[in-house]
Short mmCIF file of C-alpha atoms and ligand atoms in Angstrom, two decimals:
data_model
loop_
_atom_site.label_atom_id
_atom_site.label_comp_id
_atom_site.label_asym_id
_atom_site.label_seq_id
_atom_site.Cartn_x
_atom_site.Cartn_y
_atom_site.Cartn_z
CA MET A 1 67.22 10.67 89.78
CA LYS A 2 68.71 13.54 87.78
CA HIS A 3 66.19 16.25 86.98
CA GLU A 4 65.66 16.41 83.24
CA PRO A 5 64.91 19.96 82.13
CA LEU A 6 61.46 20.67 80.73
CA VAL A 7 61.81 23.22 77.94
CA LEU A 8 59.42 24.86 75.52
CA GLY A 9 61.07 25.85 72.23
CA ILE A 10 59.90 28.34 69.62
CA GLU A 11 61.02 28.38 65.99
CA THR A 12 60.06 31.08 63.47
CA SER A 13 63.17 31.57 61.31
CA CYS A 14 61.45 30.81 58.00
CA ASP A 15 57.92 29.72 57.11
CA GLU A 16 57.22 27.24 59.91
CA THR A 17 55.80 28.39 63.23
CA GLY A 18 57.07 25.62 65.49
CA VAL A 19 56.48 25.13 69.20
CA GLY A 20 57.98 22.05 70.81
CA VAL A 21 58.07 20.70 74.32
CA VAL A 22 60.95 18.49 75.41
CA ARG A 23 61.99 16.87 78.69
CA GLY A 24 65.70 16.06 78.44
CA HIS A 25 65.93 13.87 75.35
CA THR A 26 62.22 13.06 75.33
CA LEU A 27 59.87 14.72 72.86
CA LEU A 28 56.53 15.63 74.45
CA ALA A 29 55.00 17.85 71.75
CA ASP A 30 55.93 19.18 68.35
CA ALA A 31 53.26 21.59 67.07
CA VAL A 32 53.95 23.12 63.67
CA ALA A 33 51.89 25.55 61.59
CA SER A 34 53.31 26.13 58.13
CA SER A 35 52.59 29.04 55.80
CA VAL A 36 54.16 27.15 52.87
CA GLU A 37 50.92 27.15 50.89
CA GLU A 38 50.71 30.93 51.03
CA HIS A 39 54.13 31.13 49.34
CA ALA A 40 53.55 28.42 46.74
CA ARG A 41 52.34 30.72 43.98
CA PHE A 42 55.47 32.90 44.40
CA GLY A 43 57.79 29.90 44.07
CA GLY A 44 59.65 30.84 47.27
CA VAL A 45 59.12 32.18 50.78
CA VAL A 46 57.93 35.81 50.92
CA PRO A 47 59.34 37.28 54.17
CA GLU A 48 56.44 39.64 54.97
CA VAL A 49 53.86 36.92 54.36
CA ALA A 50 55.83 34.58 56.63
CA SER A 51 56.06 37.16 59.46
CA ARG A 52 52.32 37.85 59.35
CA ALA A 53 51.55 34.12 59.38
CA HIS A 54 53.81 33.61 62.43
CA LEU A 55 51.94 36.34 64.25
CA GLU A 56 48.61 34.66 63.58
CA ALA A 57 49.80 31.14 64.33
CA MET A 58 51.91 31.81 67.45
CA VAL A 59 49.35 31.66 70.25
CA PRO A 60 47.30 28.75 68.82
CA THR A 61 50.52 26.78 68.21
CA ILE A 62 51.72 27.37 71.80
CA GLU A 63 48.32 26.22 73.04
CA ARG A 64 48.43 23.11 70.87
CA ALA A 65 51.92 22.21 72.14
CA CYS A 66 50.75 22.55 75.76
CA GLU A 67 47.65 20.49 75.11
CA THR A 68 49.53 17.66 73.37
CA SER A 69 52.26 17.50 76.01
CA GLY A 70 49.82 17.91 78.89
CA ILE A 71 52.15 20.43 80.54
CA LYS A 72 51.27 23.73 82.14
CA LEU A 73 53.38 26.67 81.01
CA ARG A 74 54.31 27.42 84.62
CA ASP A 75 55.98 23.98 84.88
CA VAL A 76 58.68 24.63 82.27
CA ASP A 77 62.26 25.19 83.40
CA ALA A 78 63.08 27.48 80.48
CA ILE A 79 61.92 28.96 77.21
CA ALA A 80 64.19 28.48 74.18
CA VAL A 81 63.89 30.39 70.94
CA THR A 82 65.68 30.56 67.60
CA ASN A 83 67.27 33.99 67.51
CA GLY A 84 69.10 33.46 64.20
CA PRO A 85 70.01 32.93 61.48
CA GLY A 86 66.84 33.40 59.42
CA LEU A 87 64.42 36.00 58.09
CA ALA A 88 64.65 39.10 60.29
CA GLY A 89 60.93 39.84 60.58
CA ALA A 90 60.04 36.20 61.07
CA LEU A 91 62.65 35.74 63.82
CA LEU A 92 61.37 38.83 65.61
CA VAL A 93 57.93 37.30 66.08
CA GLY A 94 59.34 34.21 67.78
CA VAL A 95 61.83 36.15 69.91
CA ALA A 96 59.10 38.58 71.04
CA ALA A 97 56.78 35.69 71.93
CA ALA A 98 59.55 33.91 73.86
CA LYS A 99 60.44 37.06 75.79
CA ALA A 100 56.80 37.60 76.70
CA LEU A 101 56.53 34.03 77.99
CA ALA A 102 59.83 34.19 79.88
CA LEU A 103 58.95 37.48 81.52
CA GLY A 104 55.39 36.51 82.30
CA LEU A 105 56.37 33.14 83.77
CA GLY A 106 59.55 34.33 85.44
CA LYS A 107 61.61 31.68 83.59
CA PRO A 108 65.02 31.96 81.90
CA ILE A 109 65.20 32.45 78.15
CA TYR A 110 67.76 30.74 75.90
CA GLY A 111 68.38 32.21 72.46
CA VAL A 112 69.62 29.35 70.28
CA ASN A 113 71.25 29.05 66.89
CA HIS A 114 68.96 27.52 64.28
CA LEU A 115 71.70 25.39 62.72
CA ALA A 116 72.89 23.98 66.04
CA ALA A 117 69.23 23.18 66.82
CA HIS A 118 69.02 21.13 63.59
CA VAL A 119 71.89 19.07 65.02
CA ALA A 120 70.57 18.79 68.59
CA VAL A 121 67.16 17.51 67.47
CA ASP A 122 68.64 14.10 66.70
CA GLN A 123 68.90 13.45 70.45
CA LEU A 124 65.13 13.14 70.53
CA GLU A 125 65.31 10.19 68.19
CA HIS A 126 68.67 8.51 68.64
CA GLY A 127 69.74 9.56 72.15
CA ALA A 128 72.82 11.47 73.27
CA LEU A 129 74.66 13.12 70.41
CA PRO A 130 78.05 11.61 69.63
CA GLU A 131 80.56 14.44 70.05
CA PRO A 132 82.52 15.18 68.01
CA CYS A 133 80.30 14.57 65.01
CA LEU A 134 80.15 15.96 61.52
CA ALA A 135 76.84 17.53 60.54
CA LEU A 136 75.63 17.99 57.00
CA LEU A 137 72.75 20.48 57.13
CA VAL A 138 70.83 20.82 53.92
CA SER A 139 67.60 22.76 53.57
CA GLY A 140 65.94 25.49 51.54
CA GLY A 141 67.98 28.11 53.37
CA HIS A 142 71.28 26.45 54.21
CA SER A 143 73.84 23.90 53.08
CA SER A 144 76.64 23.53 55.58
CA LEU A 145 79.23 21.12 56.82
CA LEU A 146 79.80 21.60 60.53
CA LYS A 147 82.19 20.06 63.00
CA VAL A 148 80.33 19.71 66.27
CA THR A 149 82.42 19.21 69.39
CA ASP A 150 79.90 20.66 71.85
CA VAL A 151 76.50 21.51 70.43
CA THR A 152 75.79 23.97 73.26
CA THR A 153 78.83 26.18 72.86
CA GLY A 154 79.49 26.50 69.16
CA VAL A 155 80.04 24.59 66.01
CA ASP A 156 82.92 24.97 63.56
CA PRO A 157 81.83 25.61 60.00
CA MET A 158 84.00 23.53 57.66
CA GLY A 159 82.16 24.44 54.47
CA ALA A 160 78.98 25.92 53.05
CA THR A 161 77.31 26.72 49.78
CA ILE A 162 78.79 29.62 47.87
CA ASP A 163 75.53 30.27 46.00
CA ASP A 164 72.21 28.37 46.16
CA ALA A 165 71.26 26.14 49.08
CA ALA A 166 70.67 22.48 48.20
CA GLY A 167 66.91 22.71 48.84
CA GLU A 168 66.75 25.89 46.78
CA ALA A 169 68.31 24.00 43.87
CA PHE A 170 65.69 21.25 44.25
CA ASP A 171 62.93 23.88 44.30
CA LYS A 172 64.24 25.75 41.24
CA VAL A 173 64.77 22.62 39.16
CA ALA A 174 61.31 21.36 40.15
CA ARG A 175 59.82 24.62 38.92
CA LEU A 176 61.66 24.22 35.64
CA LEU A 177 60.15 20.76 35.28
CA GLY A 178 56.65 22.04 36.06
CA LEU A 179 56.51 20.41 39.50
CA PRO A 180 54.86 22.17 42.50
CA PHE A 181 56.64 24.10 45.29
CA PRO A 182 58.38 23.05 47.46
CA GLY A 183 59.92 20.88 44.80
CA GLY A 184 62.23 18.55 46.77
CA PRO A 185 59.66 15.88 47.61
CA HIS A 186 58.33 15.93 44.02
CA ILE A 187 61.80 15.50 42.50
CA ASP A 188 62.40 12.66 44.96
CA ARG A 189 59.14 11.01 43.87
CA VAL A 190 59.48 11.34 40.08
CA ALA A 191 63.20 10.43 40.21
CA ARG A 192 62.24 6.93 41.39
CA ASP A 193 61.07 6.14 37.85
CA GLY A 194 64.04 7.84 36.22
CA ASP A 195 67.58 6.89 35.24
CA SER A 196 70.14 8.62 37.44
CA VAL A 197 72.93 8.19 34.89
CA ALA A 198 70.88 9.26 31.87
CA ILE A 199 72.38 12.76 31.88
CA ASP A 200 75.83 13.65 33.18
CA PHE A 201 75.12 16.89 35.06
CA PRO A 202 78.08 18.82 36.58
CA ARG A 203 79.29 18.23 40.15
CA GLY A 204 79.91 21.72 41.58
CA LEU A 205 83.30 22.60 43.12
CA SER A 206 84.63 19.10 42.55
CA ALA A 207 87.36 19.78 39.98
CA ARG A 208 90.95 19.63 41.24
CA ARG A 209 91.45 23.40 40.91
CA ASP A 210 88.29 24.07 42.97
CA LEU A 211 89.21 21.60 45.68
CA GLU A 212 92.21 23.67 46.76
CA ARG A 213 90.06 26.57 47.92
CA HIS A 214 86.64 24.96 48.24
CA ARG A 215 87.25 21.38 49.35
CA PHE A 216 84.23 21.39 51.68
CA ASP A 217 82.11 24.06 49.98
CA PHE A 218 79.15 23.52 47.70
CA SER A 219 77.86 25.26 44.59
CA PHE A 220 74.54 24.37 42.99
CA SER A 221 73.90 27.32 40.73
CA GLY A 222 75.95 25.91 37.81
CA LEU A 223 74.06 22.64 38.09
CA LYS A 224 70.72 24.46 38.03
CA THR A 225 71.80 26.36 34.90
CA ALA A 226 72.99 23.14 33.26
CA VAL A 227 69.59 21.54 33.87
CA ALA A 228 67.82 24.65 32.50
CA ARG A 229 69.98 24.61 29.34
CA TRP A 230 69.42 20.89 28.84
CA VAL A 231 65.65 21.24 29.16
CA GLU A 232 65.57 24.32 26.88
CA ALA A 233 67.56 22.50 24.18
CA ARG A 234 65.04 19.66 24.25
CA GLU A 235 62.12 22.03 24.04
CA ARG A 236 63.71 23.99 21.17
CA ALA A 237 64.18 20.77 19.26
CA GLY A 238 60.49 20.03 19.79
CA GLU A 239 61.32 16.88 21.75
CA PRO A 240 59.54 15.81 24.95
CA VAL A 241 61.43 16.42 28.21
CA PRO A 242 62.06 13.14 30.05
CA VAL A 243 61.11 14.57 33.43
CA ASN A 244 61.91 11.40 35.37
CA ASP A 245 65.41 11.09 33.93
CA VAL A 246 66.19 14.80 34.40
CA ALA A 247 64.98 14.65 38.00
CA ALA A 248 66.94 11.47 38.75
CA SER A 249 70.15 12.73 37.14
CA PHE A 250 69.90 16.11 38.84
CA GLN A 251 69.22 14.48 42.23
CA GLU A 252 72.19 12.16 41.72
CA ALA A 253 74.49 15.13 41.03
CA VAL A 254 73.38 16.90 44.23
CA CYS A 255 73.54 13.82 46.45
CA ASP A 256 76.86 12.67 45.02
CA VAL A 257 78.54 15.95 45.93
CA LEU A 258 76.87 16.30 49.32
CA VAL A 259 77.82 12.81 50.43
CA ARG A 260 81.33 12.88 48.97
CA LYS A 261 82.24 16.16 50.66
CA ALA A 262 80.58 15.24 53.96
CA LEU A 263 82.49 11.96 54.17
CA ASP A 264 85.72 13.65 53.10
CA ALA A 265 85.25 16.22 55.88
CA ALA A 266 84.51 13.52 58.47
CA SER A 267 87.50 11.42 57.40
CA SER A 268 89.84 14.40 57.38
CA GLU A 269 88.92 15.10 61.02
CA GLY A 270 88.90 11.47 62.09
CA ILE A 271 85.19 11.76 62.93
CA GLU A 272 83.16 8.55 62.91
CA ASP A 273 79.62 9.93 63.10
CA LEU A 274 77.83 11.80 60.33
CA LEU A 275 74.55 13.49 61.10
CA ILE A 276 72.33 14.73 58.28
CA GLY A 277 69.63 17.32 58.98
CA GLY A 278 67.46 19.96 57.31
CA GLY A 279 64.55 19.45 54.92
CA VAL A 280 66.69 17.84 52.18
CA ALA A 281 67.72 15.09 54.63
CA ALA A 282 64.28 13.63 53.83
CA ASN A 283 65.59 12.81 50.35
CA SER A 284 65.56 9.05 49.83
CA ARG A 285 68.59 8.98 47.53
CA LEU A 286 70.67 11.16 49.88
CA ARG A 287 69.97 8.81 52.77
CA ALA A 288 70.71 5.66 50.75
CA LEU A 289 73.92 7.01 49.21
CA ALA A 290 75.19 8.28 52.57
CA GLU A 291 74.55 4.91 54.22
CA GLU A 292 76.17 3.00 51.38
CA ARG A 293 79.37 5.04 51.17
CA ALA A 294 79.73 5.69 54.91
CA SER A 295 79.53 2.02 55.82
CA LYS A 296 82.56 1.34 53.60
CA LEU A 297 84.53 3.90 55.64
CA GLY A 298 83.29 2.70 59.03
CA ILE A 299 81.36 5.94 59.53
CA ARG A 300 77.94 5.79 61.22
CA VAL A 301 75.10 7.88 59.77
CA ARG A 302 72.31 9.40 61.84
CA VAL A 303 69.33 11.01 60.17
CA PRO A 304 66.36 12.12 62.27
CA ARG A 305 62.92 11.20 60.88
CA PRO A 306 61.65 13.66 58.22
CA GLY A 307 59.30 15.50 60.62
CA LEU A 308 62.27 16.40 62.82
CA CYS A 309 64.54 17.31 59.86
CA THR A 310 62.34 20.13 58.59
CA ASP A 311 62.05 23.27 60.71
CA ASN A 312 60.20 22.68 63.96
CA GLY A 313 60.02 23.85 67.58
CA ALA A 314 61.16 20.54 69.05
CA MET A 315 64.68 21.10 67.73
CA VAL A 316 64.86 24.42 69.55
CA ALA A 317 63.52 22.86 72.74
CA ALA A 318 66.03 20.00 72.36
CA LEU A 319 68.97 22.39 72.20
CA GLY A 320 67.51 24.51 75.01
CA ALA A 321 67.16 21.43 77.22
CA GLU A 322 70.76 20.48 76.49
CA MET A 323 71.91 23.98 77.46
CA VAL A 324 70.04 23.81 80.75
CA ALA A 325 71.37 20.28 81.40
CA ARG A 326 74.96 21.40 80.77
CA GLY A 327 74.55 24.46 82.97
CA ARG A 328 75.00 27.04 80.23
CA PRO A 329 74.06 30.61 81.14
CA ALA A 330 70.66 31.92 80.03
CA SER A 331 70.39 34.82 77.54
CA PRO A 332 69.60 38.37 78.60
CA LEU A 333 65.98 39.45 78.21
CA ASP A 334 67.04 42.03 75.62
CA LEU A 335 68.33 39.21 73.41
CA PRO A 336 68.24 40.43 69.79
CA ALA A 337 66.97 38.55 66.75
CA ASP A 338 70.00 38.28 64.48
CA SER A 339 69.23 37.30 60.89
CA SER A 340 72.88 36.55 60.14
CA LEU A 341 73.84 34.96 63.46
CA PRO A 342 77.08 33.06 62.78
CA VAL A 343 77.00 29.36 63.42
CA THR A 344 80.02 29.66 65.69
CA SER A 345 77.81 31.48 68.14
CA VAL A 346 75.37 29.22 69.94
CA LEU A 347 75.25 31.16 73.18
CA ALA A 348 73.44 34.47 72.74
O1 KG4 B 401 64.39 22.56 56.60
P1 KG4 B 401 63.28 23.03 55.72
O2 KG4 B 401 61.89 22.57 56.01
O3 KG4 B 401 63.20 24.58 55.68
C1 KG4 B 401 64.27 25.43 55.48
O4 KG4 B 401 64.93 25.82 56.47
O5 KG4 B 401 64.50 25.73 54.30
O6 KG4 B 401 63.69 22.59 54.23
C2 KG4 B 401 62.85 22.77 53.13
C3 KG4 B 401 63.59 22.32 51.88
C4 KG4 B 401 62.85 22.68 50.59
O7 KG4 B 401 63.77 23.28 49.70
C5 KG4 B 401 62.36 21.33 50.08
O8 KG4 B 401 62.25 21.27 48.68
C6 KG4 B 401 63.44 20.41 50.60
O9 KG4 B 401 63.76 20.91 51.89
N1 KG4 B 401 63.00 19.01 50.68
C7 KG4 B 401 63.52 18.01 49.94
C8 KG4 B 401 62.79 16.84 50.26
N2 KG4 B 401 61.85 17.17 51.20
C9 KG4 B 401 62.00 18.51 51.45
N3 KG4 B 401 64.52 18.02 49.05
C10 KG4 B 401 64.80 16.85 48.45
N4 KG4 B 401 64.15 15.69 48.67
C11 KG4 B 401 63.14 15.64 49.58
N5 KG4 B 401 62.51 14.48 49.80
ZN1 ZN B 402 66.25 25.00 58.97
#
């Protein structure tokens, strides 16, 4: 029987300290410690607070992952770590921990790209990744359309946000509506009792003149401003703000654009598999709309379960295991943390 690589993966690019253990496509442990509550009162992630929290959570999270999976550190075939993109100080903590483990255990280290890891994680749930596939990655930090031909060597960016990330827009609009941070799940929840066509909010970069230059790019900052203006006008007039309708109409505007552009990108490349990842992939309307429109085009949609969509160590281990399985070279031990690592670079 083929040996399936046993890999421990470390993720610290934002506010989640994730340590996952994977054997081939099988998830053995996914330990996550989040500092999200420490950032809540600031309405966004504070880099220094996140770095400090990673430092404190790292060793206990590694121990938890080993306990859950029942593995001994010396049994792993490799250590994988997110070395970018992300918050510089936060990435450094994970990269330093991974180097210490690799050196101490005498195992190879694989620096992996965070965005490619969001794609690779789906293998843990749905089996081997269809390649090529089109990935729509939407989270608090990124909104990208990627063409994935080989997840271990590089992914082609087809489009990205030119301003706010999709999750950031959810968080900002939630704040405007008096909902807690992170706002995405709250918007999702209150939108269920709202009317998604009550307010006609703008669809960013969807006008004909924008499509020439930005066919596969996103913009959410105009939408956020439109929601703010709409809410302010209501408040000025002394009228109550219909929170459910605003949330539902805003969510519809975001999901409409995300799904339309993702399916356009897939169709234009003749790709039949769309993968959605990142924290916003947990959105119920995004999933439903993608399924509905994709099925009409004969495109299959894969969305990992919410726990695997948000940042975690299992996704890093999944990509690391794939690199080992495909015989990719390990990274040097002086592998740098690169906060702006381009998505085209998967191999460190
Ligand atoms: O992937 P993730 O955990 O971390 C980043 O890399 O940013 O994504 C977090 C983002 C937050 O902006 C959060 O509001 C959003 O994902 N999010 C959602 C939902 N659940 C999480 N957005 C919309 N609907 C949801 N159900
Ligand atoms: Zn992420």
